[in-house]
PDB file of C-alpha atoms and ligand atoms in Angstrom:
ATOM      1  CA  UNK A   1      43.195 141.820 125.259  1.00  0.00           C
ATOM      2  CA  UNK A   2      42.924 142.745 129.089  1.00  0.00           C
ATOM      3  CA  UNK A   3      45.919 141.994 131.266  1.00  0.00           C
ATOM      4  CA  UNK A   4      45.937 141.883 135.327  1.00  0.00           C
ATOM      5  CA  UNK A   5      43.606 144.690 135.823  1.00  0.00           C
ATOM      6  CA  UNK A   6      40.965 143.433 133.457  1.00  0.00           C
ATOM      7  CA  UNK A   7      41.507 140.493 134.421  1.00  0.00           C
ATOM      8  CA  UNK A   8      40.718 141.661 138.262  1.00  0.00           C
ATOM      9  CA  UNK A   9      37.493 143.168 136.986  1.00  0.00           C
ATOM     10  CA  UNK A  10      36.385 140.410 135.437  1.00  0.00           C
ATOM     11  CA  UNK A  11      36.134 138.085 138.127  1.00  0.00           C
ATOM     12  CA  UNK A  12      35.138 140.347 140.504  1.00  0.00           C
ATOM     13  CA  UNK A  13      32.067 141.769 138.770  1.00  0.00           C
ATOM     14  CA  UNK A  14      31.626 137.771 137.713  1.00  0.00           C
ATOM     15  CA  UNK A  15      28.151 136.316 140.265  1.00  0.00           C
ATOM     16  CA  UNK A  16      29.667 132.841 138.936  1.00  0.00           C
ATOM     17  CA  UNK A  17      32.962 131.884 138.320  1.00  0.00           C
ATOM     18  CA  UNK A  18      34.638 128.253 137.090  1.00  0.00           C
ATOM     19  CA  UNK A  19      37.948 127.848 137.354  1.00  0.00           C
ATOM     20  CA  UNK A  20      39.794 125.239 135.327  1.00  0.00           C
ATOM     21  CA  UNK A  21      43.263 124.523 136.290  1.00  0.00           C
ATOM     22  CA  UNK A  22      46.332 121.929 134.770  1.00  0.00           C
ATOM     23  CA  UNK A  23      49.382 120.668 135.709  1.00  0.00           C
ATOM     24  CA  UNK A  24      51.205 124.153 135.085  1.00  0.00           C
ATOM     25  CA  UNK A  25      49.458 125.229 138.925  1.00  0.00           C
ATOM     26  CA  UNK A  26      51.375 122.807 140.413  1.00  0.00           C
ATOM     27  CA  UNK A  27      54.592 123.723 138.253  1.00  0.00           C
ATOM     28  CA  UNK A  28      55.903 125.385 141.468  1.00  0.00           C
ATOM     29  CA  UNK A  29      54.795 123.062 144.347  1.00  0.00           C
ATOM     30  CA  UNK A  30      57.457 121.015 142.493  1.00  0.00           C
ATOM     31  CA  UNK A  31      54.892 118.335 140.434  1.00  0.00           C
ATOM     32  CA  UNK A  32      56.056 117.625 137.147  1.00  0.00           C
ATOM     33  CA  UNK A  33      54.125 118.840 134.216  1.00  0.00           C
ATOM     34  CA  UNK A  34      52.773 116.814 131.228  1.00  0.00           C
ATOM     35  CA  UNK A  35      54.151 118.715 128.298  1.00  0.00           C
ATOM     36  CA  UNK A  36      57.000 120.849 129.078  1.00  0.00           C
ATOM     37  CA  UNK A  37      60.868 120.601 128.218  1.00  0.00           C
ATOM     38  CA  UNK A  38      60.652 118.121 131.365  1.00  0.00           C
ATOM     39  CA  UNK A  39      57.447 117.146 131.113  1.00  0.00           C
ATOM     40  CA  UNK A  40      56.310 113.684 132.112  1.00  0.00           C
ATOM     41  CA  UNK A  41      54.772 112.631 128.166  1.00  0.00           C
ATOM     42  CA  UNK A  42      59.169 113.775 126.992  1.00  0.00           C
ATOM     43  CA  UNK A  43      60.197 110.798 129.259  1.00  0.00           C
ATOM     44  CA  UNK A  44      57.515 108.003 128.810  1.00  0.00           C
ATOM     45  CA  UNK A  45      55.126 107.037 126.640  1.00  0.00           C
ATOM     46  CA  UNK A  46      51.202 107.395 127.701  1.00  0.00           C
ATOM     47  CA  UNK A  47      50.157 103.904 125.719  1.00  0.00           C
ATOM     48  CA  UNK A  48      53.009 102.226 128.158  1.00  0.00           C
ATOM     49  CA  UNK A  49      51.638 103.838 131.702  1.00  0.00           C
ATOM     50  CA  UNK A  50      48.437 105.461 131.694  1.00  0.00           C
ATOM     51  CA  UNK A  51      46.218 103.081 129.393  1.00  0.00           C
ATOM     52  CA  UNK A  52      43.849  99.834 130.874  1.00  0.00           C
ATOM     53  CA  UNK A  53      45.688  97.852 127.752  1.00  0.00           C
ATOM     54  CA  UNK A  54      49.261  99.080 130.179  1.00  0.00           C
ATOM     55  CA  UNK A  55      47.678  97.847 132.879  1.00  0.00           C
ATOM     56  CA  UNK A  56      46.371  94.450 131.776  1.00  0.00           C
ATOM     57  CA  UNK A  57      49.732  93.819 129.945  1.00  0.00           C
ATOM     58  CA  UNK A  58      51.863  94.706 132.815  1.00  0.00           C
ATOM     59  CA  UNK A  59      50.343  96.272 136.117  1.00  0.00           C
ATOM     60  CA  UNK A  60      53.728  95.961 138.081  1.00  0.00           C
ATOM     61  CA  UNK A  61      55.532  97.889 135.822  1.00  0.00           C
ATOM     62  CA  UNK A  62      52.328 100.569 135.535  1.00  0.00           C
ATOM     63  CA  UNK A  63      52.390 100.613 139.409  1.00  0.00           C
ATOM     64  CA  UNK A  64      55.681 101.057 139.502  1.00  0.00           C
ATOM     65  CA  UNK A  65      55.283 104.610 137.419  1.00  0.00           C
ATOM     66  CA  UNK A  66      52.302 105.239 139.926  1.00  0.00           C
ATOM     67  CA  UNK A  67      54.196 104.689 143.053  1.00  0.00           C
ATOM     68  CA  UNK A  68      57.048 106.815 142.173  1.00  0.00           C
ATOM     69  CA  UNK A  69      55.182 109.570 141.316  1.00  0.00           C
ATOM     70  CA  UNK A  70      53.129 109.300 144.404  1.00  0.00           C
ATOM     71  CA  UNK A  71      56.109 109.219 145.875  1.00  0.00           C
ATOM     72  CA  UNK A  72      57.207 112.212 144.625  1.00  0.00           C
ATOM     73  CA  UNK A  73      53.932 114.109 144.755  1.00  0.00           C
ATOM     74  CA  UNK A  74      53.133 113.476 148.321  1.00  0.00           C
ATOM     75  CA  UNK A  75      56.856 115.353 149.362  1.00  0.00           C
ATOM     76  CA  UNK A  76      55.168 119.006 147.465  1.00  0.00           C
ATOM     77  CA  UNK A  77      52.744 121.362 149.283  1.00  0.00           C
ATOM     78  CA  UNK A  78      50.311 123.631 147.944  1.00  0.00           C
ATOM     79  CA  UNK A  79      51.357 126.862 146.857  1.00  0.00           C
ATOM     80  CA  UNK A  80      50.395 130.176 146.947  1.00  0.00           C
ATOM     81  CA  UNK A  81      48.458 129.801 143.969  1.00  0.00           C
ATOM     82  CA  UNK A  82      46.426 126.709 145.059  1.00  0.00           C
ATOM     83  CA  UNK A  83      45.838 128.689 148.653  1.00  0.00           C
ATOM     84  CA  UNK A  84      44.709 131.852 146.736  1.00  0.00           C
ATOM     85  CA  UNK A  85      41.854 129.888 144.841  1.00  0.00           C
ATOM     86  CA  UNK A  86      40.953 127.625 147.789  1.00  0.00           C
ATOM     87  CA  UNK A  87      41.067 130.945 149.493  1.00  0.00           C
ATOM     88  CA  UNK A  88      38.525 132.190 147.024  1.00  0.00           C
ATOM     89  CA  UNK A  89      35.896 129.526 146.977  1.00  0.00           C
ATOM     90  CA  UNK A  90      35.468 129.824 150.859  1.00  0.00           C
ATOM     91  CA  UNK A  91      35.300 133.488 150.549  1.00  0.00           C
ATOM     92  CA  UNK A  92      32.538 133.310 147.290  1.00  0.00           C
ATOM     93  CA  UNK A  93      29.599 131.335 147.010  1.00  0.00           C
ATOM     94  CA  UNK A  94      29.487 130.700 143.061  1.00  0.00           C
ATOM     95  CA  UNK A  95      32.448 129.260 142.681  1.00  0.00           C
ATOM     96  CA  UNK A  96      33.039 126.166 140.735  1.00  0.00           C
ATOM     97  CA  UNK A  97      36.681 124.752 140.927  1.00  0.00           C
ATOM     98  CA  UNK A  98      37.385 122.166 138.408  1.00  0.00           C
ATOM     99  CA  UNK A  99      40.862 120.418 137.804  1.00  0.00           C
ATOM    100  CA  UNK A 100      42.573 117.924 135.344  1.00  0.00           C
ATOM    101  CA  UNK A 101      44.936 117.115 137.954  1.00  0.00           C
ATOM    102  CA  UNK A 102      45.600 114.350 139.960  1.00  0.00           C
ATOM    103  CA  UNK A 103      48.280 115.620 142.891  1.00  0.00           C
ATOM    104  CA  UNK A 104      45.359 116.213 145.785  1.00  0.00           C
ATOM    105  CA  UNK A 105      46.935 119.787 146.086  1.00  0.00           C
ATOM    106  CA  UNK A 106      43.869 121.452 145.730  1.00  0.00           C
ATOM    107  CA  UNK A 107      42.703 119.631 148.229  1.00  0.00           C
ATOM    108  CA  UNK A 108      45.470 119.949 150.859  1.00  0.00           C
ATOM    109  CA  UNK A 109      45.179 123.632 149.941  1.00  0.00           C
ATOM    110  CA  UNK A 110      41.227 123.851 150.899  1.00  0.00           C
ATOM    111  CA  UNK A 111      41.614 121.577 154.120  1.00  0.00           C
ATOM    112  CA  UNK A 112      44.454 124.256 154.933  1.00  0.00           C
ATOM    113  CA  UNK A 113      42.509 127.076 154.559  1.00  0.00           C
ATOM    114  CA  UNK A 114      39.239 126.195 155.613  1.00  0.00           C
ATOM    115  CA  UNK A 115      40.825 124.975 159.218  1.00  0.00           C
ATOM    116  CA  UNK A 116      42.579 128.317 159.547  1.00  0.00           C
ATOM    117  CA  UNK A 117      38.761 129.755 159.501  1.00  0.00           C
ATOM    118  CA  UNK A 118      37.213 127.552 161.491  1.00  0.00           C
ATOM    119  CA  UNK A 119      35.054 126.216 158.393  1.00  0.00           C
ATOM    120  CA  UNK A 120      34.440 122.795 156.284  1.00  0.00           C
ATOM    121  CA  UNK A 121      36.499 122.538 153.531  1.00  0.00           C
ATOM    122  CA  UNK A 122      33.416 121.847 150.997  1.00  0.00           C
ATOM    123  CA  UNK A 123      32.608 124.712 148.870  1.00  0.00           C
ATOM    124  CA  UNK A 124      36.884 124.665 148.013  1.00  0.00           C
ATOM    125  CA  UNK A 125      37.220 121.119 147.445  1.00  0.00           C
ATOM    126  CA  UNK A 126      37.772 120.506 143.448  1.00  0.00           C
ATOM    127  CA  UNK A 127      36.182 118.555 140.755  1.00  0.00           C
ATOM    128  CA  UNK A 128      38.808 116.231 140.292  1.00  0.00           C
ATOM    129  CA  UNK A 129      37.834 115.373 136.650  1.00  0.00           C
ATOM    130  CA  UNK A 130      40.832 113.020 136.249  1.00  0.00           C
ATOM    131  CA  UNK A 131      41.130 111.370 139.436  1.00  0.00           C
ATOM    132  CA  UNK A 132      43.208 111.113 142.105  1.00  0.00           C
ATOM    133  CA  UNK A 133      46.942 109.285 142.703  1.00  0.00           C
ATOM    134  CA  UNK A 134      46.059 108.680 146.431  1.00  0.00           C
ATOM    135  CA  UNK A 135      42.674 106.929 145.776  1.00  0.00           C
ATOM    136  CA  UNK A 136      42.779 103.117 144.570  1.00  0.00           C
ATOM    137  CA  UNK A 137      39.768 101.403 142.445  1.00  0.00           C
ATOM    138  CA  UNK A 138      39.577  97.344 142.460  1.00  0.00           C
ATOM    139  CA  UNK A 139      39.565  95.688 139.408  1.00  0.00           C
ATOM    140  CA  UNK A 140      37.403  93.065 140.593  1.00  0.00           C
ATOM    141  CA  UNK A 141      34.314  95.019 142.305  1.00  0.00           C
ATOM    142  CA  UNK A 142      35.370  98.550 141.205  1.00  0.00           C
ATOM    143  CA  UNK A 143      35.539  99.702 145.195  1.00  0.00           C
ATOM    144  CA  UNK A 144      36.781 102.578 145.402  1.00  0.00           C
ATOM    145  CA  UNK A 145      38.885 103.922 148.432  1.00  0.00           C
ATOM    146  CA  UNK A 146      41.663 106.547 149.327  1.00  0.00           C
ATOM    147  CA  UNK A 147      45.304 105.423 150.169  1.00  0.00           C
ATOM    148  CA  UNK A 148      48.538 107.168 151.083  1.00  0.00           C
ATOM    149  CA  UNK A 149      50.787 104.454 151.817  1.00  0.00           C
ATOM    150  CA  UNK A 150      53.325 102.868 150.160  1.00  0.00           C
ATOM    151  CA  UNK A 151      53.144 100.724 147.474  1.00  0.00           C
ATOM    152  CA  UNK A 152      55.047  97.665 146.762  1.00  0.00           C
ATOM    153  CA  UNK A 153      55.463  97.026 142.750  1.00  0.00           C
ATOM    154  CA  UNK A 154      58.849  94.974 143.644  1.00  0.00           C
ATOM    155  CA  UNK A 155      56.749  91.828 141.943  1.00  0.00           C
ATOM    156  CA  UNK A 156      52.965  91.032 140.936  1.00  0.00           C
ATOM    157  CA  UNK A 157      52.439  89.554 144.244  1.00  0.00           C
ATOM    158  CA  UNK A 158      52.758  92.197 146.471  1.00  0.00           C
ATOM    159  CA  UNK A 159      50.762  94.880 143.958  1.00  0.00           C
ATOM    160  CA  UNK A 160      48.258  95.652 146.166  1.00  0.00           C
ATOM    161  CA  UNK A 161      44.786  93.694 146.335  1.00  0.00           C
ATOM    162  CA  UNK A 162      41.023  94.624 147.781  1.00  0.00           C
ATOM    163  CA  UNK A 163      39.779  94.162 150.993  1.00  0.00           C
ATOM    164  CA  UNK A 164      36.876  93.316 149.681  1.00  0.00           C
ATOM    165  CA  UNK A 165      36.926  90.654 146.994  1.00  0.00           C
ATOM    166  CA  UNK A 166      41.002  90.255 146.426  1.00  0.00           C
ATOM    167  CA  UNK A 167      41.015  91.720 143.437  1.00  0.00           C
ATOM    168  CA  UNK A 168      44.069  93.913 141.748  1.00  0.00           C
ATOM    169  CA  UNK A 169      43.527  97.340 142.857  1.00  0.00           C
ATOM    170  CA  UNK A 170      44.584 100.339 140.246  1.00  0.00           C
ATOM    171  CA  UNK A 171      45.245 103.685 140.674  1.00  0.00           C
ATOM    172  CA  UNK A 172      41.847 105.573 140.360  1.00  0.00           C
ATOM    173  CA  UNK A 173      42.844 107.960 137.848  1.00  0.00           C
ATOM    174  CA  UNK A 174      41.659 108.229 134.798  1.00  0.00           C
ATOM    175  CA  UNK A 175      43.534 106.549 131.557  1.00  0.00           C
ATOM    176  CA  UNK A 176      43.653 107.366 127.855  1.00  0.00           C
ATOM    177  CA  UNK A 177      40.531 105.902 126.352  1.00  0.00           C
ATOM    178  CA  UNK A 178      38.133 105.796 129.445  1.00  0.00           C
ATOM    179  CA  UNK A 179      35.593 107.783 130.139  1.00  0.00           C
ATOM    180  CA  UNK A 180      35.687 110.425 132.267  1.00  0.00           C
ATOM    181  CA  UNK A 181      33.424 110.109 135.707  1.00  0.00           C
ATOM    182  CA  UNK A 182      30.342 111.184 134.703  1.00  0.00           C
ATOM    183  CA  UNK A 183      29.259 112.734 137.159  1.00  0.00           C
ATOM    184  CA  UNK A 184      31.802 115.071 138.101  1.00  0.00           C
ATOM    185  CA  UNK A 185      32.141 116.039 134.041  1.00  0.00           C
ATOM    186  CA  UNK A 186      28.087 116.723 134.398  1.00  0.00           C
ATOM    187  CA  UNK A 187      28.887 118.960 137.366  1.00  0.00           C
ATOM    188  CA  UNK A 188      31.779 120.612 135.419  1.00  0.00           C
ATOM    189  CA  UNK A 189      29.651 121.555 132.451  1.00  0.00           C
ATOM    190  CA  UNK A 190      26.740 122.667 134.129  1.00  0.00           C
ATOM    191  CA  UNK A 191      28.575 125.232 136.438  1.00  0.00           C
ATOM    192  CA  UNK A 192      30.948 126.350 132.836  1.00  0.00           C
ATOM    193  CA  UNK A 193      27.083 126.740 131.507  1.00  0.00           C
ATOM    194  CA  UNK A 194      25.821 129.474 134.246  1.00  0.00           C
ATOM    195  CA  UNK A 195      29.480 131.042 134.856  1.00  0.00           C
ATOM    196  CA  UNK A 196      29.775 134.586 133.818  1.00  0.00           C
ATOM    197  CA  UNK A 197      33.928 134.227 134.048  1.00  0.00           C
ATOM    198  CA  UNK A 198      36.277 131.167 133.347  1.00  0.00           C
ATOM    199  CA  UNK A 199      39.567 131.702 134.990  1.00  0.00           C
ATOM    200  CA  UNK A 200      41.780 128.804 133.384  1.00  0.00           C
ATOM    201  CA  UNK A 201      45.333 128.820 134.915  1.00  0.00           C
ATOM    202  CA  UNK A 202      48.042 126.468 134.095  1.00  0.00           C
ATOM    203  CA  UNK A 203      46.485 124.100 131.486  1.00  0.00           C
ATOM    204  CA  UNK A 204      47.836 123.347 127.627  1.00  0.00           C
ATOM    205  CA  UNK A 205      43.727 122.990 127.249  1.00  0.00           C
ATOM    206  CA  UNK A 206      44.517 120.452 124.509  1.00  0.00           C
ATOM    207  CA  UNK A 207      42.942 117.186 126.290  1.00  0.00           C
ATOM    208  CA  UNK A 208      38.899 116.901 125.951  1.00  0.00           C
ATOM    209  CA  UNK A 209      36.472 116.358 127.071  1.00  0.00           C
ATOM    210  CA  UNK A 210      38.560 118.587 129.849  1.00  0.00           C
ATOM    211  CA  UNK A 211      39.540 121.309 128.067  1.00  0.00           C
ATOM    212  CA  UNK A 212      35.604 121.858 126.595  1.00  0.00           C
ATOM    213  CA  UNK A 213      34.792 123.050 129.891  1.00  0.00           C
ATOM    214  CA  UNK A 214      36.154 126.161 129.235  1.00  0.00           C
ATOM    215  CA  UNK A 215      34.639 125.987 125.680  1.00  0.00           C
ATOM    216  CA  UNK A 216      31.162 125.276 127.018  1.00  0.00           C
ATOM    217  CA  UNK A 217      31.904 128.290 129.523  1.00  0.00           C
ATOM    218  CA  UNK A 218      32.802 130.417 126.227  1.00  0.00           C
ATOM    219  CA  UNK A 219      29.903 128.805 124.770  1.00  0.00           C
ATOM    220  CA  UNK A 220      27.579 130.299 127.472  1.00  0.00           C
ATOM    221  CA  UNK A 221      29.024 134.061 127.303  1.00  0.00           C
ATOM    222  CA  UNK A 222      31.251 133.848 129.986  1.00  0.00           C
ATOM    223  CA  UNK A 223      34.259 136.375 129.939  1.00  0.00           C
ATOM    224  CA  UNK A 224      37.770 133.625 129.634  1.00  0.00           C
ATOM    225  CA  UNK A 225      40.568 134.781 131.851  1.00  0.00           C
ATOM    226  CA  UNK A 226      43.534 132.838 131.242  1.00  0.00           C
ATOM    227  CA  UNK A 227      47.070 132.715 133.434  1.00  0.00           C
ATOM    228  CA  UNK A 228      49.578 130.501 131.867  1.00  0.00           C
ATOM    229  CA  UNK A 229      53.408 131.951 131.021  1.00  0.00           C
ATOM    230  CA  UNK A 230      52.817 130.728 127.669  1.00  0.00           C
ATOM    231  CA  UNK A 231      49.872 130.755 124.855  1.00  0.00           C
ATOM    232  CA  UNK A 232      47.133 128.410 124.726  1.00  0.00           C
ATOM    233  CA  UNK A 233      44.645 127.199 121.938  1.00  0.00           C
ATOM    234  CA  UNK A 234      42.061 129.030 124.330  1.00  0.00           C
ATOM    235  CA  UNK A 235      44.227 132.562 123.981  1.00  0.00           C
ATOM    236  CA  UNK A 236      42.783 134.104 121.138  1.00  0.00           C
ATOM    237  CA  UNK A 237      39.211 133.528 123.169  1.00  0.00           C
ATOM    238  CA  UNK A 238      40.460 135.597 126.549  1.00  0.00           C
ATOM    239  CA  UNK A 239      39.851 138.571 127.220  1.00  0.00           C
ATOM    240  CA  UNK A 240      42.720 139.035 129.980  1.00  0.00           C
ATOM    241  CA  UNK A 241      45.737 136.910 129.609  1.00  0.00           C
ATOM    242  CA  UNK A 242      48.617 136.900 132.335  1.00  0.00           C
ATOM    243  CA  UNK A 243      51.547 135.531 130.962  1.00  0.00           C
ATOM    244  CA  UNK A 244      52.959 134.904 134.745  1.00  0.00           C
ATOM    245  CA  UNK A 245      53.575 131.865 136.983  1.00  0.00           C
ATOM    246  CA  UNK A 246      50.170 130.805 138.702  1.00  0.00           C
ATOM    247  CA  UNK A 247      52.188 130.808 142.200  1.00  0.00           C
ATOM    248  CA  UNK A 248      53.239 134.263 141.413  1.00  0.00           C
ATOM    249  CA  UNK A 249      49.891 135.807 139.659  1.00  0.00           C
ATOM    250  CA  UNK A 250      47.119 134.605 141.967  1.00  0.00           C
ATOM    251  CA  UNK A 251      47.501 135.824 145.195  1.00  0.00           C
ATOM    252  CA  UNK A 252      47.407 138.955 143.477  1.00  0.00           C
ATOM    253  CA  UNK A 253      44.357 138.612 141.360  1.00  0.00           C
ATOM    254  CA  UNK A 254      42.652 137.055 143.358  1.00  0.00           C
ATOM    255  CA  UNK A 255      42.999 139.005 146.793  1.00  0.00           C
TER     256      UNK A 255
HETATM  257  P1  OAD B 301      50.340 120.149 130.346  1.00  0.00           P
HETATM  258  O1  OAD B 301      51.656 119.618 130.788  1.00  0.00           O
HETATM  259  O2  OAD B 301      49.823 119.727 129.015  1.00  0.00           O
HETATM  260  O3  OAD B 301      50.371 121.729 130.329  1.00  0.00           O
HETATM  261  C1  OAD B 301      50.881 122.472 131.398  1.00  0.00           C
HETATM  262  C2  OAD B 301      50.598 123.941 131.131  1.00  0.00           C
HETATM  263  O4  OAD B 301      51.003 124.675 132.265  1.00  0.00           O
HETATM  264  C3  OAD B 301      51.321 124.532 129.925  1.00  0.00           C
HETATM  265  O5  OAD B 301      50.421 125.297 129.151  1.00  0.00           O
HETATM  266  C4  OAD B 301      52.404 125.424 130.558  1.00  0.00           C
HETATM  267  O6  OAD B 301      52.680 126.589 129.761  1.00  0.00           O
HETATM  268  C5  OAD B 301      51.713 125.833 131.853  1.00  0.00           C
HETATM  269  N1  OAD B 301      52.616 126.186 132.966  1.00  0.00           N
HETATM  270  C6  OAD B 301      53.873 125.716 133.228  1.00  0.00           C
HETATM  271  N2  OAD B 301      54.342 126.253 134.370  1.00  0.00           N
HETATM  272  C7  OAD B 301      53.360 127.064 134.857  1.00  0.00           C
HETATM  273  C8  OAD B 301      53.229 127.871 136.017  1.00  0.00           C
HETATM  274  N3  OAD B 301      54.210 127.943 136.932  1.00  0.00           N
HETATM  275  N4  OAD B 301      52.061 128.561 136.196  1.00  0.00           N
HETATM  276  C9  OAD B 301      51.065 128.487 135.287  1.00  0.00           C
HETATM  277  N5  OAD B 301      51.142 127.732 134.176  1.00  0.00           N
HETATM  278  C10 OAD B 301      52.263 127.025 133.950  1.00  0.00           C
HETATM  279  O7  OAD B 301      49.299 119.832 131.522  1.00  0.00           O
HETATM  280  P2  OAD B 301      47.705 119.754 131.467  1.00  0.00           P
HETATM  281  O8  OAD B 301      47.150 120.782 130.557  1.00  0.00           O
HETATM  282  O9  OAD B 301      47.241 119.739 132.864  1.00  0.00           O
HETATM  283  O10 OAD B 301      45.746 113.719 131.673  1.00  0.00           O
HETATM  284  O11 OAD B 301      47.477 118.333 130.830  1.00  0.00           O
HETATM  285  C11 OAD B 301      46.173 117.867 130.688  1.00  0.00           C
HETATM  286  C12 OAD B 301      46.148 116.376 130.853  1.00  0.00           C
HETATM  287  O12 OAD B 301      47.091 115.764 129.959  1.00  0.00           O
HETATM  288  C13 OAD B 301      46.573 115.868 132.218  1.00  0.00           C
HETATM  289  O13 OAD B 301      45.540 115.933 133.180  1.00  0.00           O
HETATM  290  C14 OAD B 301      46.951 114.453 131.914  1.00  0.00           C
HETATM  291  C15 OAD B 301      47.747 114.653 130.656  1.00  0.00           C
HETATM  292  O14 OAD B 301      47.787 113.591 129.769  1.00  0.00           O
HETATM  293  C16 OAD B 301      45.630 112.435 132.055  1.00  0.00           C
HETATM  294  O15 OAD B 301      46.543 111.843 132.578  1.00  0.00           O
HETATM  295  C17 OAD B 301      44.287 111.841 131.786  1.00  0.00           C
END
C-alpha cells in the first residue's frame, strides 16, 4: 500500500475523482465527531435524538440537541482541509464531492474560495447526502428552507413552526431509518460509477447506504485513496492510506 506520494499520483493521473468525506474532516474546525473517545453517539443515544419516533415522542427535547449543536457548529470555520478540496473542485472539472456531514463547512469553504477567484461556488458545493443543521423541513407540507437563527426549544410552543401551513418544522437532516434523498444518493453513485479515484478522508465508512459510495467507486475500478489517522473497514481496499489529520494532509496532497 501507497502512502502520500502514491497517493498524489493517483489523483492526479485520475480524469474523475469522488471524494467522500465524514465527520473526522471537521475534527479540527472544532465539530464533534460521531464515534470517537468524545464522540457525539459516547454521550447520547441515536434512538433518543436523531430518529422521527424522537421526534414525534418529544420534539422539544430533540430540538433542544439540534439547537445546541447548531450552536456550536456555526462558532467553527472551515479548515485547511475543507479549503484544499473546495480548492480542488474549482480548479478540476470531474470532481464529485460527496459528504455525510451536516456542519455546512464544505460549503462555507467553497463560497470562500470561489469569491477569492472571482467564480460561482457550484462545481465545489457538496452532495450533502445527510442533510444540513441550518436547513429546516415542515412536518406539515414538507417545505423545505435554510435557517441560521436561533432556536427556541425552552417549551413546545415556541419550537419553531412554517410559514406556510403552521406546521412543526424539523431539522432537515436525515434520521436513523429514513431514506436518504434520493436524488442526491443517485448523483453520488453515478459519479463513484465513472470515477477513476475515490479519495475518502475522515469517515469510519460504517453507515450505508453512505459508505457504499466508495464501494460502488471500488466496484467500478476506481483506485481508493483513504486519509483518516486511524484504519477503516475500507483500508484493506486502498491503495494509498495517510494515516494523518485531514487539516494537516490535504493541502499537501492536494496542491
Ligand atoms: P465517525 O465519528 O463515525 O468517524 C469519524 C472518522 O474520522 C473516524 O474514522 C476517525 O478516525 C476519523 N478522524 C478523526 N479525526 C480526524 C481528522 N482530524 N482527520 C481525518 N480523520 C479523522 O463519523 P462519520 O463516519 O462521518 O449520520 O459518521 C457517519 C455518520 O454516522 C454520520 O453522518 C452520522 C452518524 O450517525 C447521521 O447522523 C445520519
Amino acid at each position: 500500500m501507497g502512502g502520500r506520494e502514491a497517493a498524489r499520483a493517483i489523483l492526479e493521473r485520475a480524469e474523475r475523482v469522488v471524494v467522500l468525506t465524514g465527520a473526522g474532516i471537521s475534527a479540527d474546525s472544532g465539530v464533534p465527531t460521531f464515534r470517537g473517545p468524545e464522540g457525539l453517539w459516547k454521550r447520547w443515544r441515536p434512538e433518543q435524538l436523531a430518529t422521527p419516533e424522537a421526534f414525534r415522542s418529544d420534539p422539544r427535547l430533540v430540538w433542544e440537541w439540534y439547537a445546541w449543536r447548531r450552536e456550536k457548529v456555526a462558532a467553527c470555520r472551515p479548515n485547511p482541509g475543507h479549503d484544499a478540496l473546495a480548492g480542488l473542485a474549482l480548479r478540476r472539472p470531474g470532481i464529485t464531492l460527496v459528504t455525510q456531514n451536516v456542519d455546512g463547512l464544505h460549503e462555507a469553504a467553497a463560497v470562500a474560495a470561489a469569491a477569492a477567484r472571482g467564480r460561482p461556488p457550484d462545481p465545489a458545493l457538496p452532495l450533502e447526502l445527510h442533510g444540513s443543521l441550518f436547513r429546516v423541513r415542515c412536518t406539515g407540507c414538507g417545505e423545505r428552507a435554510g435557517h441560521r437563527g436561533p432556536i427556541d426549544a425552552g417549551s413546545p410552543e415556541t419550537l419553531p413552526r412554517c410559514h406556510g401551513c403552521g406546521g412543526l418544522l424539523r431539522p432537515d437532516v436525515v434520521w436513523f431509518g429514513e431514506p436518504l434523498p434520493a436524488d442526491l444518493l443517485a448523483r453520488a453513485l453515478a459519479a463513484a460509477g465513472e470515477a477513476e479515484a475515490c479519495l475518502v478522508v475522515g469517515t469510519s465508512a460504517v453507515v450505508y447506504p453512505a459508505a457504499g459510495v466508495a464501494m460502488r467507486a471500488l466496484e467500478a475500478g476506481a483506485a481508493l485513496v483513504e486519509v483518516n489517522p486511524e484504519p477503516t473497514p475500507l483500508s484493506p481496499y486502498a491503495e494509498a492510506c495517510l494515516r494523518a489529520r485531514a487539516a494537516g494532509a490535504l493541502p499537501g496532497l492536494l496542491s
